[in-house]
Tab-separated table of C-alpha atoms in Angstrom:
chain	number	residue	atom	x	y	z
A	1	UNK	CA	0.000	0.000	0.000
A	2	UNK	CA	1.430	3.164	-1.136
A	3	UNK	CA	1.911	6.086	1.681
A	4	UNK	CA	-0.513	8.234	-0.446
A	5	UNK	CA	-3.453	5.987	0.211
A	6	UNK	CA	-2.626	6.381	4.009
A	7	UNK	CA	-2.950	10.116	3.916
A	8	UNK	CA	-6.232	11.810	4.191
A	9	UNK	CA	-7.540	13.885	1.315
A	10	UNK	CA	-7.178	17.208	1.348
A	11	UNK	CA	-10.856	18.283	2.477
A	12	UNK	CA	-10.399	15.935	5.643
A	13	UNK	CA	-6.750	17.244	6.414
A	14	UNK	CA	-8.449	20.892	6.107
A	15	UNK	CA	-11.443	19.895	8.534
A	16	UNK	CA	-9.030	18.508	11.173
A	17	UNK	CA	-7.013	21.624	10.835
A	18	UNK	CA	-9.569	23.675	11.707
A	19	UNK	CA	-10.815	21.715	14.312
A	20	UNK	CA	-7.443	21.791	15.830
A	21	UNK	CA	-7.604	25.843	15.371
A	22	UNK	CA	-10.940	25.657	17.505
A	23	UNK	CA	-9.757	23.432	20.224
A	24	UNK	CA	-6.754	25.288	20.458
A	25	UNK	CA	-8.691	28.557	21.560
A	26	UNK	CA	-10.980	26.300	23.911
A	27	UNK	CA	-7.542	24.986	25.888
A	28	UNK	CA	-6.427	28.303	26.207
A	29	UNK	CA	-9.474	29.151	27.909
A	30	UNK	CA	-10.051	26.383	30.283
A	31	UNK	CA	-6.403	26.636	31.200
A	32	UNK	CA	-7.235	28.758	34.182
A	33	UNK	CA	-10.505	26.724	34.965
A	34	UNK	CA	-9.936	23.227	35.117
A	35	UNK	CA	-6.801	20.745	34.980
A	36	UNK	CA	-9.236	17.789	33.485
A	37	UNK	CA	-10.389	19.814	30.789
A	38	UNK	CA	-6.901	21.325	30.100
A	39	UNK	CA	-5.457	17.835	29.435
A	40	UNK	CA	-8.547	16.650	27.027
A	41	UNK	CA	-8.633	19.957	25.019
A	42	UNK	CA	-4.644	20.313	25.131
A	43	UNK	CA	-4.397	15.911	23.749
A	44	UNK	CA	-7.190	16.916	21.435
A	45	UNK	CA	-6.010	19.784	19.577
A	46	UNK	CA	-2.695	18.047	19.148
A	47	UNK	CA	-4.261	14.976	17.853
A	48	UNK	CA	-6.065	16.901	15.590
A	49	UNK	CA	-2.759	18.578	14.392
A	50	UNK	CA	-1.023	15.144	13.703
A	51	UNK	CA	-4.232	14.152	11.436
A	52	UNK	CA	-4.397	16.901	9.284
A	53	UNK	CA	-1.050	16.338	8.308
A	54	UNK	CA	1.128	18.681	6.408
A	55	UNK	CA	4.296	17.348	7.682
A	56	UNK	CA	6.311	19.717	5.556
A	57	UNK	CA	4.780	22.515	7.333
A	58	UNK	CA	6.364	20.964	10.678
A	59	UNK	CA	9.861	20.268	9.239
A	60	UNK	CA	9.975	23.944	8.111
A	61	UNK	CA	9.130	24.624	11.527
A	62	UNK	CA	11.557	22.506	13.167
A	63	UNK	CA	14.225	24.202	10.792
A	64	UNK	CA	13.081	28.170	11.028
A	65	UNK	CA	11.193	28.810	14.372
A	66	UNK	CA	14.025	28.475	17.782
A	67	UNK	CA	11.571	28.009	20.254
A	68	UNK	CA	10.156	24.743	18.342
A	69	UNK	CA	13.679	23.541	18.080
A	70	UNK	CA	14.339	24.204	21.834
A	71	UNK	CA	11.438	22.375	23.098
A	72	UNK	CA	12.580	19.072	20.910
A	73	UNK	CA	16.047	19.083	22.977
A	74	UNK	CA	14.173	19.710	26.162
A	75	UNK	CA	11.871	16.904	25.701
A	76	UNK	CA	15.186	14.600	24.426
A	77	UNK	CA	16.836	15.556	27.893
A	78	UNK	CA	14.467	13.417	29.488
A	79	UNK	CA	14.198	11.255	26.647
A	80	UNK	CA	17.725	10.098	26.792
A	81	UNK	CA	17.868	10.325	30.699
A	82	UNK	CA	15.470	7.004	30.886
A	83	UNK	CA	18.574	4.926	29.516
A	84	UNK	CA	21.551	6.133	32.107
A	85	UNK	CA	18.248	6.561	35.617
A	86	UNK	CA	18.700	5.388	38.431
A	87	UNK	CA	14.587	4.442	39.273
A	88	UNK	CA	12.877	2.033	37.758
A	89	UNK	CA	11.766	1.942	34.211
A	90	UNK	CA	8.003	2.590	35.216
A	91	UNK	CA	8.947	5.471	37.601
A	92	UNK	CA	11.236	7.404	34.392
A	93	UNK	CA	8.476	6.763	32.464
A	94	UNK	CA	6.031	8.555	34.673
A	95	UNK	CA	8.534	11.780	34.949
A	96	UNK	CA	9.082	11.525	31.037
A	97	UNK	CA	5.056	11.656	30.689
A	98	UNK	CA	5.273	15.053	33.083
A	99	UNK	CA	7.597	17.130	30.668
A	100	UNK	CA	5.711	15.285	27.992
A	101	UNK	CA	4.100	18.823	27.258
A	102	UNK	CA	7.047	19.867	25.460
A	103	UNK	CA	6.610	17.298	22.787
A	104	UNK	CA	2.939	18.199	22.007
A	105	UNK	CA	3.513	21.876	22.475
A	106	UNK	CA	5.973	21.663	19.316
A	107	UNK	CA	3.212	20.732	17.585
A	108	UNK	CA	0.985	24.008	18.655
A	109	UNK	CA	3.224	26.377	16.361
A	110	UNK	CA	1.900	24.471	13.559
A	111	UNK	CA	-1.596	25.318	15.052
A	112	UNK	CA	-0.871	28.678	15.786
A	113	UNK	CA	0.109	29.943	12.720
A	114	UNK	CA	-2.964	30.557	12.163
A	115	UNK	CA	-3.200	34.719	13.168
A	116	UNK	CA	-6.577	34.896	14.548
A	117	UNK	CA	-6.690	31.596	16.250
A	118	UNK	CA	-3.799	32.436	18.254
A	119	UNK	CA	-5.494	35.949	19.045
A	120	UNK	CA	-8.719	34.229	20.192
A	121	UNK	CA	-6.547	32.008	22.209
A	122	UNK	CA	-5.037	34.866	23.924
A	123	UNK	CA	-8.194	36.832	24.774
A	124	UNK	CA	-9.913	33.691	25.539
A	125	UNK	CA	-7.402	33.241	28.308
A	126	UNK	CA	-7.629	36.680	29.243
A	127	UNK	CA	-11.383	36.218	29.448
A	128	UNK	CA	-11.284	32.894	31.565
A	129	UNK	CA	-8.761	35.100	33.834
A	130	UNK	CA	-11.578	38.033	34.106
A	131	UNK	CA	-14.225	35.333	35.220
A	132	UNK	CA	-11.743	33.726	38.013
A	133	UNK	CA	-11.156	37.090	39.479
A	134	UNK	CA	-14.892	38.337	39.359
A	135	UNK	CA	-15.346	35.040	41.275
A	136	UNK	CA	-12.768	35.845	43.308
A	137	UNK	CA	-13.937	38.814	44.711
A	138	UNK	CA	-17.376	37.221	45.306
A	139	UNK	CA	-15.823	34.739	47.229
A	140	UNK	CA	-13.509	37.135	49.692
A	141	UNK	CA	-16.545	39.834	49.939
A	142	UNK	CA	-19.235	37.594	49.823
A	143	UNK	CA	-17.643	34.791	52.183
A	144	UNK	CA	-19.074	32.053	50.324
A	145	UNK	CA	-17.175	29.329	49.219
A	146	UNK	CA	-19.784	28.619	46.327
A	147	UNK	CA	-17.731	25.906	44.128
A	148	UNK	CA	-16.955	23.752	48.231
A	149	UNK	CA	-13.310	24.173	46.976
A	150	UNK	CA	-9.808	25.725	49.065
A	151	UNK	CA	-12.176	26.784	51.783
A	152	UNK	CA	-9.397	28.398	53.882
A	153	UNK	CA	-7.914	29.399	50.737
A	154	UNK	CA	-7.713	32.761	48.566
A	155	UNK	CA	-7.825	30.085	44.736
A	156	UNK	CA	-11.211	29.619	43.015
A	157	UNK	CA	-10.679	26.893	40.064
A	158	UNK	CA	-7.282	25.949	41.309
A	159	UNK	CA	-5.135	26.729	44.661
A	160	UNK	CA	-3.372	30.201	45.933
A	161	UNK	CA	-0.415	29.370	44.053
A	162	UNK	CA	-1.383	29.270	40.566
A	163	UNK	CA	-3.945	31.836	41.014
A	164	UNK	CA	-1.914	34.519	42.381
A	165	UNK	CA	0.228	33.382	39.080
A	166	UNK	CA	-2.817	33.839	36.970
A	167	UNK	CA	-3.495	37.544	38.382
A	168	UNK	CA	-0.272	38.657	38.372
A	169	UNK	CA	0.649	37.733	34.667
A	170	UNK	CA	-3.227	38.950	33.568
A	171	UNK	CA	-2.379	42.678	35.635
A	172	UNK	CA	0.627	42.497	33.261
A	173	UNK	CA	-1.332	42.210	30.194
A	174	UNK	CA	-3.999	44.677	31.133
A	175	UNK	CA	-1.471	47.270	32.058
A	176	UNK	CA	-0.164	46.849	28.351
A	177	UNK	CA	-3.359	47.138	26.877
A	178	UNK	CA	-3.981	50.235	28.920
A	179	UNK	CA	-0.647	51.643	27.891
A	180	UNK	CA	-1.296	50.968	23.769
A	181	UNK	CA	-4.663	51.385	23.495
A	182	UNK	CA	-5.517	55.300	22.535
A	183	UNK	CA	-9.784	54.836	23.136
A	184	UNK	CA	-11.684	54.747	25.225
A	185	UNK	CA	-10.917	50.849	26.329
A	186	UNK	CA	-7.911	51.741	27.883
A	187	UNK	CA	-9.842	52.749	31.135
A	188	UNK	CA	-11.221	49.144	31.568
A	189	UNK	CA	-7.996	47.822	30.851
A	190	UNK	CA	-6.266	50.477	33.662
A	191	UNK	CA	-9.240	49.398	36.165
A	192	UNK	CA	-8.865	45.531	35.496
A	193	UNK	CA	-5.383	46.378	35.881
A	194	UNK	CA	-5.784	47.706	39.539
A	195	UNK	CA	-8.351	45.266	40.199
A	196	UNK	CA	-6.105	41.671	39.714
A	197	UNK	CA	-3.199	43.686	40.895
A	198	UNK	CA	-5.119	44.292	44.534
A	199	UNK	CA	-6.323	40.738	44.366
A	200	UNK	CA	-2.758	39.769	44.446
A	201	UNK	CA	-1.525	42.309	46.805
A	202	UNK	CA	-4.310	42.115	49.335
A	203	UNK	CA	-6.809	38.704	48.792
A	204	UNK	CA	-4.734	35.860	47.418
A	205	UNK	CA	-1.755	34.283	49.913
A	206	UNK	CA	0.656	33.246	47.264
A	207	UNK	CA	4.355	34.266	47.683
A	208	UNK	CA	5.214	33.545	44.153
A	209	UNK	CA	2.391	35.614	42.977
A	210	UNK	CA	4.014	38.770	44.603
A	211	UNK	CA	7.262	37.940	43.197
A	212	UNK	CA	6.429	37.438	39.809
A	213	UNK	CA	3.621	40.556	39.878
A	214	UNK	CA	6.884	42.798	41.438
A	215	UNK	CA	9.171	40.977	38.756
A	216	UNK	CA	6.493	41.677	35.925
A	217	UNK	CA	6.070	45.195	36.751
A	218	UNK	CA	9.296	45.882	36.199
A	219	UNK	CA	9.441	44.637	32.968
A	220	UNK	CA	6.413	46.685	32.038
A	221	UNK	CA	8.517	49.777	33.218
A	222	UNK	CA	11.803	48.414	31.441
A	223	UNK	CA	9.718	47.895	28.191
A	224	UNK	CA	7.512	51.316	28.247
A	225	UNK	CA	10.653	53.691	29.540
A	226	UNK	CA	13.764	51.801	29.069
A	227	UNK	CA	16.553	51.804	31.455
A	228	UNK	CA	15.042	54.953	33.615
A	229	UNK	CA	11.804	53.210	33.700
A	230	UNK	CA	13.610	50.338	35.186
A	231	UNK	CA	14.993	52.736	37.863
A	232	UNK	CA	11.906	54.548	38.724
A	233	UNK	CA	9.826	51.181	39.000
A	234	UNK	CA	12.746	49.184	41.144
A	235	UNK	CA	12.110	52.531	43.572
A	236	UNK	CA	8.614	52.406	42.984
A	237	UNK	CA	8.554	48.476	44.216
A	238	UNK	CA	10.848	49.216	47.119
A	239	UNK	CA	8.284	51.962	48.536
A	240	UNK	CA	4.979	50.141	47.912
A	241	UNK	CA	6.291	46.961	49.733
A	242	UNK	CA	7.502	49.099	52.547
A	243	UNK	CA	4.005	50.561	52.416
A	244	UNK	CA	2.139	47.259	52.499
A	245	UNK	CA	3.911	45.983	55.127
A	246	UNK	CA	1.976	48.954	57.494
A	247	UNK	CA	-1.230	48.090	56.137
A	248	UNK	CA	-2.812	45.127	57.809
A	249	UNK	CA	-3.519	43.451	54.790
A	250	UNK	CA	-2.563	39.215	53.507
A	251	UNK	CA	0.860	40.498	51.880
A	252	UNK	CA	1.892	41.940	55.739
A	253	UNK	CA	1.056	38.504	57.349
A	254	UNK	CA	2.485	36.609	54.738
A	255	UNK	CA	5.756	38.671	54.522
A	256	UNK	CA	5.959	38.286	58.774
A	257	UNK	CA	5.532	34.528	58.417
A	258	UNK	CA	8.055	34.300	55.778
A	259	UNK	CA	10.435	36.415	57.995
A	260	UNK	CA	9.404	34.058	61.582
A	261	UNK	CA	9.484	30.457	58.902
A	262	UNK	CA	13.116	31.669	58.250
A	263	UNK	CA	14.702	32.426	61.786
A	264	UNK	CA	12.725	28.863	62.973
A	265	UNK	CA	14.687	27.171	60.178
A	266	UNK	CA	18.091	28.788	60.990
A	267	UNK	CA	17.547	27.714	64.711
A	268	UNK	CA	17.070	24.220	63.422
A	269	UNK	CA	13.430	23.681	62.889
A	270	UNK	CA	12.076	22.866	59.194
A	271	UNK	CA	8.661	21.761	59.629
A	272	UNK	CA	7.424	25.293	57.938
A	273	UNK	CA	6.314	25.960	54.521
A	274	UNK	CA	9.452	28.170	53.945
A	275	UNK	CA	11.866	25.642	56.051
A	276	UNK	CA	11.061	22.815	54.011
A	277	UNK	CA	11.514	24.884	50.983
A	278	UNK	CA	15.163	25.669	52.068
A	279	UNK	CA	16.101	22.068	53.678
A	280	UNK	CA	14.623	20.603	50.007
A	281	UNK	CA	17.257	23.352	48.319
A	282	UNK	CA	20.301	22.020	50.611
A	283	UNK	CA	19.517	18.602	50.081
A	284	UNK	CA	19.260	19.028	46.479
A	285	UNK	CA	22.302	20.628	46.554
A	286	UNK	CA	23.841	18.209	48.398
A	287	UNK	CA	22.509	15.399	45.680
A	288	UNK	CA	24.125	17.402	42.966
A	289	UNK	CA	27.658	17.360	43.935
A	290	UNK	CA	27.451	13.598	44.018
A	291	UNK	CA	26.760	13.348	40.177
A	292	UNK	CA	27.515	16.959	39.026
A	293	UNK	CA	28.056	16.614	35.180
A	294	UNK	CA	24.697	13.990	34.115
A	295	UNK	CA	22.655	13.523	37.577
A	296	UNK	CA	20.992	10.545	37.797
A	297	UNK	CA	18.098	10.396	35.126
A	298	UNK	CA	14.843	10.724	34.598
A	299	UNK	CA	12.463	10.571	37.708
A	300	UNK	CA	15.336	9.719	40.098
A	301	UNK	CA	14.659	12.459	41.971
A	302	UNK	CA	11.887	11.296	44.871
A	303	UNK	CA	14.208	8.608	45.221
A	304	UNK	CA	17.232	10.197	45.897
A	305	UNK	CA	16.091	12.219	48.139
A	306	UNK	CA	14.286	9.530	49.834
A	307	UNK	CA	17.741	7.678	50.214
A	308	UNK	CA	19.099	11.106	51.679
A	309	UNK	CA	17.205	12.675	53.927
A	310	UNK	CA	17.024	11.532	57.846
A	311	UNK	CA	13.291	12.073	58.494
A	312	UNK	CA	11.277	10.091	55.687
A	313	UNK	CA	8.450	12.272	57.378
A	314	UNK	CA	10.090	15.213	55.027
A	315	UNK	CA	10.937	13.372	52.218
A	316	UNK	CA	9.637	15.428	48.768
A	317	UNK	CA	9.227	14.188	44.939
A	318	UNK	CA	10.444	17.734	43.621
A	319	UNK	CA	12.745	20.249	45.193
A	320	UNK	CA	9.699	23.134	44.555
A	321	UNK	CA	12.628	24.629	42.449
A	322	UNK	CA	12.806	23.947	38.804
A	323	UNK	CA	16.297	24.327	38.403
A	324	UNK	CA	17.223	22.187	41.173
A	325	UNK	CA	15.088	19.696	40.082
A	326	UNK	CA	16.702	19.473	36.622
A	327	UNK	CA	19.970	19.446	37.986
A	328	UNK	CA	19.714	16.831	40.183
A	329	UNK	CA	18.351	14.427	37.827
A	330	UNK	CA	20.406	15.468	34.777
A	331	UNK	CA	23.293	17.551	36.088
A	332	UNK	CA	25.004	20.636	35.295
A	333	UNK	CA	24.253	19.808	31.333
A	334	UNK	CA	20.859	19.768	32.003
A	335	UNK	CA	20.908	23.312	33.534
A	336	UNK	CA	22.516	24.425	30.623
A	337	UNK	CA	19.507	22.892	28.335
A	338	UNK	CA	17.427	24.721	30.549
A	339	UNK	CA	18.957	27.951	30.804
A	340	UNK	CA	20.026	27.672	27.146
A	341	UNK	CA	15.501	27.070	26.648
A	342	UNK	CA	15.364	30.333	28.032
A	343	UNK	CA	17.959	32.332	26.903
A	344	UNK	CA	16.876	31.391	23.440
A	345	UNK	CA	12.976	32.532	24.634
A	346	UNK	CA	14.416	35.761	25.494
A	347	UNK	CA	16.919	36.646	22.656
A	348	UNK	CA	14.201	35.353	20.180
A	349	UNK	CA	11.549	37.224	21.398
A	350	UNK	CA	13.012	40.782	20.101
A	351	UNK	CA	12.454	39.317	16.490
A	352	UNK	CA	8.973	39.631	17.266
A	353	UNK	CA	6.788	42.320	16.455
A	354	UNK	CA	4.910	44.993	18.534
A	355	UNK	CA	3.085	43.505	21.972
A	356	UNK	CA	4.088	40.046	21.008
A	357	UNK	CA	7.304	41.117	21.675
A	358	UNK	CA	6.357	41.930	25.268
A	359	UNK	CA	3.812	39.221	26.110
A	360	UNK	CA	6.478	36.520	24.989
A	361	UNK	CA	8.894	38.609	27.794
A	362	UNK	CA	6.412	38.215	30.381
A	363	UNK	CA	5.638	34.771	29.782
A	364	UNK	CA	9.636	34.252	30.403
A	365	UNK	CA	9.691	36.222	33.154
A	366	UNK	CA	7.045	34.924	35.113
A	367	UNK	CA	7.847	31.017	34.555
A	368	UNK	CA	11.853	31.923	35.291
A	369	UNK	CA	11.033	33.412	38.394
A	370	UNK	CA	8.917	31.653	39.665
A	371	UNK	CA	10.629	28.021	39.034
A	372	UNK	CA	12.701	29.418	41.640
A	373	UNK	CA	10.368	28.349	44.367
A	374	UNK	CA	8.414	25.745	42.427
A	375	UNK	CA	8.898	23.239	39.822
A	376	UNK	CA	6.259	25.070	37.169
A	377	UNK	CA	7.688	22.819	33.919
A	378	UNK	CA	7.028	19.972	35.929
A	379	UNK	CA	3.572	21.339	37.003
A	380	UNK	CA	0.584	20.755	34.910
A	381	UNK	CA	-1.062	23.981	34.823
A	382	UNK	CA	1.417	26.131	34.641
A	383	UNK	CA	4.095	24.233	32.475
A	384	UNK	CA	1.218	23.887	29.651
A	385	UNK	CA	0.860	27.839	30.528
A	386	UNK	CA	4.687	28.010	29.449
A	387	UNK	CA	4.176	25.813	26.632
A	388	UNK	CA	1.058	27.064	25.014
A	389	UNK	CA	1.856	30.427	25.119
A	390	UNK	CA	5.360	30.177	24.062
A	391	UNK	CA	3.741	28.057	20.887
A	392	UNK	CA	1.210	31.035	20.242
A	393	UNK	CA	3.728	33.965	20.786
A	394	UNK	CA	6.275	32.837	18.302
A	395	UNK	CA	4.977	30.293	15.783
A	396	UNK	CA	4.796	33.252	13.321
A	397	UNK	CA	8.463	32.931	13.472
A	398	UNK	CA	8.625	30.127	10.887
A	399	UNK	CA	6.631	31.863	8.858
A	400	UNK	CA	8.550	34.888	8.200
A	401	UNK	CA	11.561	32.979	8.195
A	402	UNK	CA	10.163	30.737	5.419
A	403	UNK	CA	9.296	33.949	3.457
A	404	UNK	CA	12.703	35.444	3.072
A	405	UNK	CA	14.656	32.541	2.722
């Protein structure tokens, strides 16, 4: 049978191209809302991509578009860490499935070459985002924990941690909306601005959500006003935090706790959210000098640790640090991968073109800094954030790349 007849006509190819255009724009919008749905919609769309074919389409990808490229070697890392691990077959396998995002995700900037499916992918986000923080507020004014979920907790859809994510990358993108639009729009965009931003400030409980909003912010500054921008918003930052810490407010308690977690840990007790967070970093530390160059594969992590830590009650499956977590299993090289993922994100991103050129900043930003108290790749929600909007900012890449070669 000839490899023709196993290819699907060209009205079938263009039917599951569009469908993968439509899904596409639904996962972006139940990315906020539900982990379930992301998964089905996410499998879906790339399904759909793989049927409709057009491999030379991909291969020009693979050849023209960086980011693509850099999501292949990620994805081999772990690939080629199953055959050197130290765990299990079974238990690599599981990890490899984890970071498996990377492999569909190269598929999405096939997808998202599309112009206005990647635009109704961003705004459906954006919209999602806008219902989570309306329901937000009804939940912290209203006291009613209406969806029976993270009762004692400021998340709606998911926990504290990736919503104060979600609101501090969605400020971000209202503030630049409010900064280029010249109508009338700009004033909803400047009040959903100060809306998420007080969510994040003053309702949700996430650390990492204040870092990245701070971290974000000035980026907006560096972006808008260059290296004096930068400046202004670094003082800026310094004198609103010293102001919030008078006001009796979540971001005060949270800030004291942090401070009281860290003199516990230094007089020997751990059993803290922010002293496990720093005994995890020194034992992961500790695992890297063993095997500094390769670590010790794929999902070897848990086990590791497991084998070094005293008190199994503190034992962990991820450091809550992303680049801990990739160098104990793969080493110093595998830093490099990862760091060399990123750096490629942000040289790349200057070749794009007006607030693409920002958005695919900010997605950096926020996913850099905050692996640095959580292992966000490895995470479901927010690694497919990473990888789905990373797909959607840059996939015209190949495009224009195609064009003048």
């Amino acid at each position: 049978m000839s490899a023709d007849a196993l290819t699907p006509s060209r009205p079938l190819r263009d039917y599951f191209r569009q469908l993968s255009q439509i899904l596409a724009v639904v996962t972006a919008f139940v990315l906020p809302l539900s982990t379930a749905a992301l998964m089905v919609f996410f499998s879906a769309t790339v399904l759909c991509c793989l049927l409709a074919g057009n491999w030379h389409e991909k291969y020009l990808i693979l050849r023209y578009n960086p980011m693509a490229l850099m999501f292949i070697i990620f994805f081999a890392l772990f690939l080629i860490g199953l055959s050197f691990t130290t765990v299990p077959r079974a238990v690599g396998l599981h990890t490899l499935t984890k970071y498996s995002k990377f492999l569909l995700g190269f598929f999405l900037f096939s997808t998202f070459r599309n112009e206005k499916t990647a635009t109704a992918a961003f705004f459906g986000f954006l919209v999602a985002a806008s219902i989570t923080l309306l329901l937000s507020f009804i939940k912290f004014f209203g006291h009613s924990d209406f969806l029976h979920r993270f009762a004692f907790d400021s998340g709606v859809f998911k926990d504290h941690i990736f919503t104060g994510f979600l609101f501090a990358f969605t400020s971000y993108c209202f503030a630049v909306f409010a900064f280029s639009i010249k109508n009338t729009w700009r004033w909803l965009f400047a009040l959903l601005f100060l809306l998420t931003v007080y969510n994040v400030l003053f309702i949700n409980l996430s650390r990492s959500g204040y870092v990245v909003l701070f971290s974000l912010m000035l980026l907006l500054a560096w972006q808008q006003f260059a290296w004096k921008g930068l400046l202004a918003g670094l003082l800026i930052s310094i004198f609103l935090c010293g102001s919030l810490l008078f006001l009796p407010a979540n971001f005060k308690e949270r800030f004291n706790l942090a401070h009281s977690e860290i003199t516990q840990y230094e007089h020997g007790s751990f059993a803290t959210s922010v002293g496990l967070r720093l005994e995890f970093y020194h034992n992961s530390l500790k695992l890297l000098k063993t095997h500094p160059w390769k670590g010790t594969g794929t999902g070897s992590f848990a086990q590791d640790y497991l084998a070094l830590t005293q008190d199994k009650q503190f034992a962990t499956k991820n450091p809550h640090n992303e680049y801990l977590n990739i160098a104990v299993q793969f080493g110093l090289l595998g830093v490099l991968i990862l760091l060399g993922m990123f750096i490629v994100h942000a040289w790349t991103s200057f070749r794009l073109q007006g607030l693409r050129q920002y958005f695919a900043q900010a997605v950096l930003v926020s996913i850099a800094v905050g692996s640095l108290f959580n292992s966000w790749l490895m995470d479901v929600t927010q690694g497919c954030f990473y990888v789905i909007f990373t797909a959607l900012l840059f996939a015209g890449l190949s495009l224009k790349s195609e064009k003048s070669t």
